[in-house]
XYZ file of C-alpha atoms in Angstrom:
480
model
C -0.061 0.277 -0.122
C 1.509 3.369 -0.855
C 1.898 5.987 1.821
C 1.677 9.706 1.370
C 4.748 11.622 1.612
C 5.458 14.383 4.115
C 7.781 16.802 5.225
C 9.126 14.910 8.263
C 10.208 12.256 5.535
C 12.712 14.242 4.266
C 14.362 14.679 7.574
C 14.019 11.072 8.555
C 15.701 10.167 5.252
C 18.486 12.397 5.957
C 19.207 10.542 9.066
C 18.374 7.067 7.769
C 16.853 5.803 4.706
C 15.973 2.680 6.133
C 13.921 4.489 8.814
C 11.389 5.717 6.240
C 10.760 2.258 5.378
C 10.526 0.483 8.820
C 8.265 3.726 9.947
C 5.993 3.028 7.072
C 5.984 -1.018 6.791
C 8.281 -2.515 9.282
C 6.641 -4.839 12.259
C 5.845 -2.555 14.985
C 6.341 -5.169 17.284
C 9.969 -4.829 16.783
C 9.890 -0.943 17.786
C 11.335 0.148 20.764
C 10.331 2.713 23.472
C 10.318 6.305 22.043
C 13.170 7.861 24.024
C 11.782 10.444 26.528
C 14.144 12.957 25.215
C 12.526 13.134 21.588
C 9.172 13.831 23.261
C 10.694 16.593 25.303
C 11.949 18.123 21.943
C 8.406 18.039 20.456
C 7.190 19.660 23.425
C 9.676 22.471 23.340
C 9.193 22.910 19.854
C 5.609 23.358 20.445
C 5.981 25.772 23.190
C 8.630 27.721 20.915
C 5.902 27.808 18.042
C 3.246 29.505 20.577
C 5.903 31.922 21.701
C 6.670 32.697 18.104
C 3.091 33.422 16.811
C 2.103 35.111 19.811
C 1.147 38.405 19.064
C 1.257 37.849 15.258
C -2.384 38.591 13.211
C -2.471 35.047 11.606
C -5.462 32.554 10.617
C -5.266 29.223 12.224
C -6.203 26.005 10.479
C -7.247 23.711 13.705
C -8.887 20.904 12.054
C -7.483 17.304 12.331
C -8.822 15.979 9.481
C -6.403 16.342 6.851
C -8.870 16.982 3.863
C -10.977 19.198 5.696
C -7.958 20.960 6.927
C -6.660 21.225 3.069
C -10.064 22.671 2.060
C -9.953 25.163 4.901
C -6.111 26.087 3.746
C -7.160 26.583 0.250
C -10.243 29.107 1.489
C -7.863 31.137 3.610
C -5.429 31.376 0.512
C -8.153 32.228 -1.838
C -9.348 35.294 0.298
C -5.888 36.413 0.292
C -5.133 36.168 4.057
C -1.623 37.421 4.995
C -0.375 34.455 7.740
C -1.817 31.264 7.868
C -0.966 28.823 10.691
C -0.855 25.275 10.530
C -2.219 25.002 6.847
C -2.449 21.641 4.922
C -1.115 21.754 1.616
C -1.820 18.438 -0.623
C -0.842 17.544 -4.159
C -1.600 13.529 -4.927
C 0.481 11.837 -2.358
C 2.127 14.832 -1.279
C 1.078 16.116 1.683
C 2.663 19.238 3.811
C 2.038 21.194 6.598
C 4.315 24.285 7.015
C 4.259 25.988 10.507
C 3.270 29.267 8.558
C 2.251 30.301 5.066
C 3.132 33.945 4.251
C 1.374 36.404 1.613
C 3.633 37.933 -0.795
C 3.065 40.354 -3.920
C 3.246 38.697 -7.172
C 1.009 36.733 -9.519
C -0.742 33.428 -8.923
C -3.809 31.760 -9.705
C -5.289 33.400 -6.400
C -4.452 36.773 -7.900
C -1.760 39.517 -7.436
C -0.423 37.603 -4.492
C 1.314 34.327 -3.920
C 2.533 32.409 -0.683
C 6.009 31.397 0.547
C 6.464 28.247 3.498
C 7.971 29.004 6.634
C 8.958 26.677 9.672
C 9.641 27.561 13.150
C 12.719 25.594 14.403
C 14.415 25.069 17.679
C 17.794 24.963 15.911
C 19.959 27.771 14.552
C 19.002 27.774 11.274
C 22.405 27.008 10.108
C 25.075 24.358 9.815
C 27.527 27.175 9.709
C 26.349 30.636 10.948
C 29.615 32.513 10.127
C 29.364 31.365 6.440
C 25.473 31.672 6.569
C 25.357 28.113 5.208
C 21.690 27.083 5.748
C 20.558 23.700 7.200
C 20.080 20.933 4.401
C 17.313 19.207 6.598
C 15.272 22.756 6.629
C 16.022 23.564 3.099
C 14.630 20.083 1.746
C 11.479 20.346 3.678
C 10.916 24.186 2.868
C 11.448 22.875 -0.987
C 8.660 20.302 -0.682
C 6.354 22.707 0.725
C 7.156 24.963 -2.217
C 7.015 21.916 -4.787
C 3.316 21.514 -3.526
C 2.552 25.247 -3.520
C 3.579 25.484 -7.081
C 0.592 22.906 -7.913
C -1.856 24.781 -5.916
C -1.304 28.505 -6.883
C 0.495 27.911 -10.064
C 3.791 29.548 -9.011
C 6.624 28.228 -7.192
C 8.073 30.535 -4.591
C 11.888 30.984 -4.964
C 12.458 31.368 -1.353
C 11.092 30.189 2.071
C 12.045 31.078 5.597
C 13.173 29.429 8.944
C 12.327 31.229 12.261
C 14.871 29.913 14.607
C 15.393 29.437 18.297
C 16.199 33.050 18.662
C 13.011 34.137 16.683
C 15.284 35.353 13.939
C 13.932 35.084 10.496
C 16.341 33.129 7.978
C 15.696 33.452 4.142
C 16.209 30.062 2.327
C 17.185 30.246 -1.479
C 15.526 27.245 -2.391
C 17.223 26.802 -5.629
C 20.270 25.410 -4.200
C 18.337 22.341 -2.764
C 16.491 21.774 -6.025
C 18.726 18.890 -7.353
C 19.026 16.967 -4.103
C 15.478 17.664 -3.200
C 14.138 15.911 -6.718
C 16.350 13.156 -5.967
C 15.349 12.377 -2.580
C 11.563 12.837 -3.829
C 11.984 10.203 -6.036
C 13.671 7.837 -3.929
C 10.847 8.610 -1.218
C 8.204 7.796 -3.929
C 9.701 4.341 -4.373
C 10.422 3.515 -0.800
C 6.827 4.446 0.409
C 5.445 2.695 -2.597
C 7.261 -0.353 -1.003
C 9.450 -0.916 -3.604
C 12.743 -0.144 -2.142
C 14.029 -1.057 0.898
C 17.387 -0.031 2.125
C 19.420 -2.052 4.701
C 20.249 -0.884 8.461
C 23.153 1.152 8.959
C 24.400 1.455 12.275
C 25.795 4.922 13.418
C 25.141 7.763 15.992
C 21.642 8.662 14.889
C 20.623 5.210 15.938
C 20.761 6.446 19.661
C 17.431 8.173 19.210
C 15.763 5.900 17.101
C 12.834 3.270 18.120
C 14.308 0.616 15.546
C 17.659 0.674 17.164
C 17.747 -2.765 18.583
C 16.154 -4.181 15.849
C 18.803 -2.717 13.341
C 21.657 -3.512 15.620
C 20.520 -7.129 16.037
C 20.070 -7.382 12.126
C 23.703 -5.898 11.772
C 24.994 -8.306 14.100
C 23.627 -11.381 12.753
C 24.692 -10.361 9.243
C 27.843 -9.166 9.807
C 27.061 -6.191 8.044
C 29.834 -3.889 7.087
C 28.396 -0.994 9.316
C 29.534 -2.552 12.248
C 33.096 -1.005 11.501
C 33.423 2.012 13.335
C 33.046 5.311 11.210
C 32.198 3.425 8.037
C 28.768 4.995 7.732
C 25.661 5.094 5.473
C 27.401 6.649 2.341
C 30.400 4.604 2.439
C 28.461 1.354 2.970
C 26.600 1.567 -0.194
C 29.541 2.679 -2.090
C 31.078 -0.627 -0.924
C 27.844 -2.556 -1.535
C 27.888 -1.383 -5.483
C 31.666 -2.943 -5.487
C 30.357 -6.383 -4.185
C 31.661 -5.616 -0.465
C 28.940 -6.415 2.015
C 30.269 -7.993 5.298
C 32.835 -7.383 7.884
C 34.588 -10.222 6.217
C 34.763 -8.942 3.048
C 36.154 -5.979 4.300
C 38.737 -7.660 5.918
C 39.830 -9.649 2.986
C 40.223 -6.359 0.756
C 43.755 -6.375 -1.354
C 44.058 -2.300 -0.808
C 46.301 -1.462 -3.683
C 44.403 -3.558 -5.979
C 40.800 -2.553 -4.957
C 41.677 1.077 -5.208
C 43.225 0.564 -8.561
C 40.223 -1.063 -10.147
C 37.604 0.495 -7.860
C 38.021 4.057 -6.515
C 35.430 5.272 -3.751
C 34.554 8.712 -3.316
C 35.954 10.178 -0.041
C 37.721 6.844 0.769
C 41.576 6.831 0.342
C 44.194 4.316 1.086
C 44.464 5.634 4.511
C 41.104 5.322 5.204
C 40.374 1.968 3.334
C 43.250 0.359 5.533
C 41.948 1.606 8.856
C 38.258 -0.095 7.770
C 40.348 -3.103 7.162
C 42.081 -2.884 10.477
C 38.855 -2.534 12.376
C 37.370 -5.248 10.409
C 39.784 -7.599 11.587
C 39.401 -6.207 15.187
C 35.693 -7.103 14.665
C 36.039 -10.766 13.673
C 38.837 -11.516 16.510
C 36.445 -9.989 19.171
C 39.466 -8.487 20.580
C 40.660 -4.891 20.907
C 43.805 -3.507 19.656
C 46.376 -1.111 20.791
C 48.345 0.136 17.890
C 50.581 2.849 19.022
C 52.032 3.491 22.734
C 50.565 6.562 24.706
C 52.553 8.009 27.889
C 50.265 9.112 30.553
C 51.736 12.121 32.546
C 52.642 11.198 36.162
C 50.917 13.711 38.399
C 50.003 13.854 42.139
C 46.366 14.652 41.272
C 44.038 13.182 38.642
C 40.830 15.139 37.705
C 38.292 13.148 35.739
C 35.632 15.914 34.132
C 32.316 15.523 32.739
C 29.597 18.165 32.039
C 25.706 17.788 31.690
C 23.972 20.325 29.766
C 21.047 20.973 27.519
C 22.007 22.292 24.192
C 18.413 22.831 22.784
C 18.056 25.222 25.647
C 21.836 26.395 26.040
C 21.836 25.452 29.472
C 24.999 23.801 31.310
C 23.874 22.705 34.815
C 26.610 20.433 35.989
C 30.581 20.467 35.886
C 31.487 17.265 37.662
C 34.834 16.599 38.785
C 36.178 12.943 40.392
C 39.471 13.557 42.185
C 41.932 10.921 42.511
C 44.735 11.530 44.969
C 46.907 8.341 45.533
C 43.822 5.764 46.470
C 41.612 8.555 47.701
C 38.789 9.449 45.251
C 36.359 12.552 45.690
C 33.393 13.372 43.656
C 32.455 16.932 43.393
C 29.824 18.519 41.228
C 29.266 22.060 40.652
C 25.488 22.325 39.841
C 22.941 24.695 38.795
C 19.570 23.853 40.310
C 18.042 26.153 37.968
C 19.206 27.939 34.926
C 19.735 31.201 36.906
C 22.389 29.741 38.988
C 24.524 28.748 35.775
C 26.859 31.429 36.431
C 27.426 30.326 40.057
C 28.181 26.628 38.976
C 30.518 27.974 36.536
C 32.652 30.156 39.038
C 32.384 27.392 41.686
C 34.400 25.028 39.204
C 36.968 27.581 38.177
C 37.448 28.551 42.244
C 37.995 25.019 42.927
C 40.785 24.561 39.841
C 42.604 27.230 41.633
C 43.151 25.535 44.639
C 44.651 22.286 42.645
C 48.376 21.926 42.168
C 50.347 19.554 40.255
C 47.057 17.957 38.434
C 46.039 16.418 35.186
C 42.383 16.734 33.900
C 40.920 13.835 31.748
C 37.719 14.241 29.837
C 36.057 12.202 26.812
C 35.317 13.643 23.622
C 35.674 17.483 22.325
C 32.196 18.452 23.695
C 34.071 19.410 26.940
C 35.990 21.706 25.307
C 33.626 23.306 23.159
C 31.167 23.893 26.156
C 34.004 25.592 28.015
C 34.766 27.876 24.948
C 31.148 28.751 24.671
C 30.605 29.507 28.243
C 33.614 31.483 28.299
C 31.902 34.045 26.049
C 29.093 33.965 28.611
C 30.811 34.232 31.982
C 34.257 35.770 32.454
C 37.227 33.619 33.656
C 40.813 34.868 33.537
C 43.236 33.839 30.712
C 45.741 32.187 32.790
C 43.400 30.083 34.553
C 41.411 28.931 31.424
C 44.610 28.286 29.355
C 45.735 26.262 32.630
C 42.780 23.764 32.003
C 43.709 22.993 28.608
C 47.586 22.743 29.231
C 46.910 20.346 31.893
C 44.088 18.066 30.252
C 44.110 15.240 27.976
C 40.874 14.455 25.756
C 40.892 10.629 25.835
C 38.775 10.236 22.855
C 40.742 12.302 20.659
C 44.122 12.022 21.956
C 44.277 8.554 22.696
C 41.147 6.190 21.284
C 40.876 7.351 17.944
C 44.756 7.386 16.921
C 46.058 4.639 18.993
C 43.319 1.962 19.636
C 40.404 -0.023 17.760
C 37.638 -1.685 19.497
C 35.151 -4.697 18.288
C 31.983 -2.353 17.762
C 30.713 0.515 15.870
C 30.623 3.253 18.367
C 33.725 4.210 20.447
C 31.750 6.234 22.977
C 32.815 6.395 26.722
C 29.655 4.078 27.479
C 30.333 1.358 24.612
C 33.866 1.081 26.037
C 33.739 1.274 29.658
C 30.869 -1.343 29.403
C 33.010 -3.666 27.451
C 35.718 -3.052 30.236
C 33.496 -4.364 32.746
C 31.852 -0.820 33.985
C 28.051 -0.807 34.855
C 25.776 1.910 35.093
C 23.104 2.072 37.727
C 20.490 3.121 34.787
C 20.761 0.938 31.903
C 20.002 3.224 29.432
C 21.800 6.165 30.946
C 22.601 8.753 28.449
C 23.189 12.374 27.718
C 19.604 12.916 26.218
C 18.380 11.152 29.454
C 20.056 13.635 31.538
C 18.294 16.510 29.923
C 15.067 14.824 30.220
C 15.684 14.541 33.838
C 16.912 17.936 33.998
C 13.546 19.136 32.489
C 11.465 17.337 34.699
C 13.093 18.530 37.860
C 12.467 22.091 36.739
C 9.073 21.532 36.481
C 8.941 20.773 40.411
C 12.310 20.954 42.226
C 10.748 19.845 45.538
C 8.573 17.138 44.344
C 10.815 15.909 41.570
C 13.946 15.930 43.766
C 15.070 12.535 42.487
C 15.760 13.477 39.109
C 18.307 15.725 40.255
C 19.889 12.942 42.353
C 19.739 10.578 39.160
C 21.778 13.477 37.131
C 24.454 13.774 39.909
C 24.894 9.807 39.938
C 24.844 9.816 36.271
C 27.492 12.534 36.022
C 29.707 10.732 38.549
C 29.393 7.401 36.867
C 30.690 9.110 33.591
C 33.735 10.272 35.458
C 34.280 7.018 36.954
C 33.810 5.228 33.256
C 36.439 7.542 32.153
C 38.948 7.058 35.322
C 38.399 3.154 34.488
C 39.038 3.530 30.663
C 42.467 5.814 31.500
C 43.486 3.059 34.083
C 42.934 0.355 31.624
C 44.816 2.213 28.839
C 47.704 3.010 31.202
C 48.028 -0.530 32.430
C 47.736 -1.890 28.944
C 50.640 0.300 27.536
C 52.672 -0.498 30.552
C 52.379 -4.203 29.436
C 53.177 -3.681 26.128
C-alpha cells in the first residue's frame, strides 16, 4: 500500500533512509520505546511555536482531518489572508503542513499575490552561521512545501523562511536544494510505495531511534559492514556497489588492487586500510592497541564531565572526580536552576585554582566546546582558562581514536567502559536522559528531587567510567 509523503520524511531520510521504510512497513512489534528526550523536544518545539506566533495576526487551521484542513487552507489562501498557521497542503501523495504560509505580492492563480512556506525551528537555522550556510534538512522541507505550493497556486516560490530558536527570520534560497530535493523525492516515492528497502546502517543517529535494537540485531547477525566504526551509510552503499557487504569482505580487501580497479569517492588508501584493520578487530573479537601513549605522572588526577541541555543552551553540572593516591572524591558544581548557571561555572574555576600538580581527563571534544562557549557568557581569567587545556587530555581524541580499535561500531565512553566491565546504575543512561531528567526536575524542584539525584549520580558514573578507561589504557600500555 502506497503511503503519503510528508515533510518529516525528508528529515528522517537524511538521518537514515531505512527508517523511512521501517516506519511505513516495518513490524511494529520490533519497535523499541520512543526516547523521552524526543517527546521533550516535541513539547519544546510546540512551546517555541506558541511563543513565536504570540502577538502575530494570523488565521489558524485547527482541523484534525487532513482533507478538511486542506479545504480550509485553500479557502484562506483564496481570500488572501496575510498569515496562515498550520495550513495543510496536498498534491496527490504529497502532504505538507508548514508552520506558516506568508502572503507576498506577485502573481499566482489566486490573484496579485502568492504564498511562501515558513517553518519554526528550535535550532539555529545554520549549519555554519559564520558562512551563513543553511541547514540542509530545513531547506529540503521548505523545498517540499514550495513544490506543493507550485501545484496549488500556479507559482513556485523561490524562497522560504526559517524562524530559529532566537526568533530570527532566515531566508532560504530554495534553488540551492533543488537538485537534491528532486533526487530524494524520487527515492521517497519508491520507498513509500514499497518498491525500495534500504538496509540498516549503524551510526550515532541510531541512539535516538525506536528501531535501534532491531537494526543492531540485524547488523550483528549479518556481520554487516556498518559494524565497522565510522564506516557510515554513504560508504557502506559505495562498498556494496563493489561487492563488499560484510565485515569479512572488508577484512579480505587487497587495498592497492581494490583502489586501482574500484575507486570510492571520499575513501582513500589510508581510510580503507583503517577499515580493514577495524574489520579484523571485530572478527577477532578483541581490541587492538596500535601505538603507545605515555600518560603523565601527576599527584592529582581529575576526571571531568559536563551535563548540559543544548536545546536551551543551559549548562547545569560541571562534575569532577578527584583522585589523589587511593583517595577518590566526587565534586559536583551544580545549577539547580538556569539562573544558577553562572554560580556553578565560577565554583568550578574557583576549585581549579586550589589544585596543584594535576592532570584533567575528559572524553570527546564536547567539554572543550562547552568551556569555550561558556567563556563568552561568563568571565574567567586567561591564565586559569589556559591552565585547564595545558593540563588536560581528551581521551577520545588524543588516545582512543589515533591509537586503538574496538570490536564494535561505536567508540563512545559508554560502549567502551561497559565492554571493560563498568556498569551504570541506570541501564539506558545517556546525555539525552540527563536532559530529560533536568527538564522534569525544573517542573517541580521539590517534588521531583529524585531527577536531580539521578543526574548527579549519572555524572559521577561518567567520570568513573572515564577513570576506568584511562586506567585500563595506562595498564595496557605498561604491558606493551
